[in-house]
Coordinates of C-alpha atoms in Angstrom, one line a residue:
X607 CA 101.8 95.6 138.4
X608 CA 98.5 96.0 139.6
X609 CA 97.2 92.0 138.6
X610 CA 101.0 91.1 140.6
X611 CA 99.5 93.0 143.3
X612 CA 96.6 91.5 143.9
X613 CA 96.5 88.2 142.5
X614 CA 97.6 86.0 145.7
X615 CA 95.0 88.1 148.0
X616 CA 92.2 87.5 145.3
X617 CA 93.1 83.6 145.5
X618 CA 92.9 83.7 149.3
X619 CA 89.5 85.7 149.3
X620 CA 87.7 83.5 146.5
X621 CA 89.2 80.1 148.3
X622 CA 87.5 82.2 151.2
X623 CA 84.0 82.7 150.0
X624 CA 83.7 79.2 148.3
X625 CA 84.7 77.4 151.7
X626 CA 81.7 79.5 153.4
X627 CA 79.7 78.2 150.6
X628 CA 80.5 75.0 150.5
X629 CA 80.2 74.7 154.5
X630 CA 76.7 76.5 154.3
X631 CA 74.9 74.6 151.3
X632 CA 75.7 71.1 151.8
X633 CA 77.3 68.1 153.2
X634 CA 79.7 65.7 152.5
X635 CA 82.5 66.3 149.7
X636 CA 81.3 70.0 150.7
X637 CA 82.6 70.1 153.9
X638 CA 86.1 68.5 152.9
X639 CA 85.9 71.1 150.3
X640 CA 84.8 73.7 153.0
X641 CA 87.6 72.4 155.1
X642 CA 90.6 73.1 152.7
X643 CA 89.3 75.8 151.2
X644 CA 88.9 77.9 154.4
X645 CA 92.8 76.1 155.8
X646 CA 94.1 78.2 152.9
X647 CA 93.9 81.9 154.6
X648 CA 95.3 80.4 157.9
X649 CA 97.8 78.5 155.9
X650 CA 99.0 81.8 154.4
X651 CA 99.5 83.7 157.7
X652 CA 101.2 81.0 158.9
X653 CA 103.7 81.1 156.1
X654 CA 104.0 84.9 156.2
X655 CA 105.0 84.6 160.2
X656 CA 106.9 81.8 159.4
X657 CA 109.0 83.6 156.8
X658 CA 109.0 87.2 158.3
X659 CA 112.5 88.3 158.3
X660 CA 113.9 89.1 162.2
X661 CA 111.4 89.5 165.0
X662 CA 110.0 92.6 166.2
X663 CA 111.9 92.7 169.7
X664 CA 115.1 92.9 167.2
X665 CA 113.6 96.6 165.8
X666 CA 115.1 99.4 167.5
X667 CA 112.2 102.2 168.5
X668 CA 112.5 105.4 166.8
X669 CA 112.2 108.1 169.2
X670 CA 108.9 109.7 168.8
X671 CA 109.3 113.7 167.9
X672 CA 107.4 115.9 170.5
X673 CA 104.1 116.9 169.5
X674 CA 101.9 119.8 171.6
X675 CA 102.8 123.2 173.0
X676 CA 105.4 123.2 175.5
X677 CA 104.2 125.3 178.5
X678 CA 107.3 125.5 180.3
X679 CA 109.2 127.0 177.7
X680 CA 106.4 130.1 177.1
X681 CA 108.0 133.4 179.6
X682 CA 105.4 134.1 182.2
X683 CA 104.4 137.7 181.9
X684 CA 102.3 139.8 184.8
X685 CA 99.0 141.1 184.1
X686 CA 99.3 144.5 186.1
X687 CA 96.0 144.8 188.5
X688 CA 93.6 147.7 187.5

C-alpha cells in the first residue's frame, strides 16, 4: 500500500532533483534534459486541476460550530458593597 502511496510523488521529486542537476552542471543536452524533467511537476498539477472533480464554489460551507465562552448567556450576579 505504502510503495502505491508513494510511488507517483517519488517520480515527480527524483524527475525534480535531476532537472536542478542537470540545469546546474552543464549545458546543452542538460538543459533540454533540465527542461522536461522540471515540466514534469507543473505537468502534474496541471492534470490534477484539470481532472479535479466539481469546482470549489459548487461545495456547500459547513457551518462552523461555536467555539469560546458565551458571555451573554452567563447570569449577572451583584457583588454586595462592604
Amino acid at each position: 500500500m505504502i510503495r502505491s502511496t508513494f510511488a507517483i510523488p517519488t517520480l515527480i521529486a527524483l524527475a525534480t532533483v535531476f532537472g536542478l542537476v542537470a540545469a546546474l552542471t552543464g549545458g546543452g543536452w542538460r538543459d533540454a534534459a533540465a527542461w522536461i524533467a522540471l515540466a514534469i511537476p507543473v505537468a502534474a498539477v496541471g492534470w490534477a486541476m484539470a481532472t479535479a472533480g466539481g469546482s470549489s464554489r459548487s461545495v456547500r460551507p459547513v457551518a462552523r460550530p461555536r467555539v469560546g465562552l458565551s458571555f451573554s448567556a452567563m447570569p449577572l450576579t451583584q457583588v454586595p458593597a462592604e
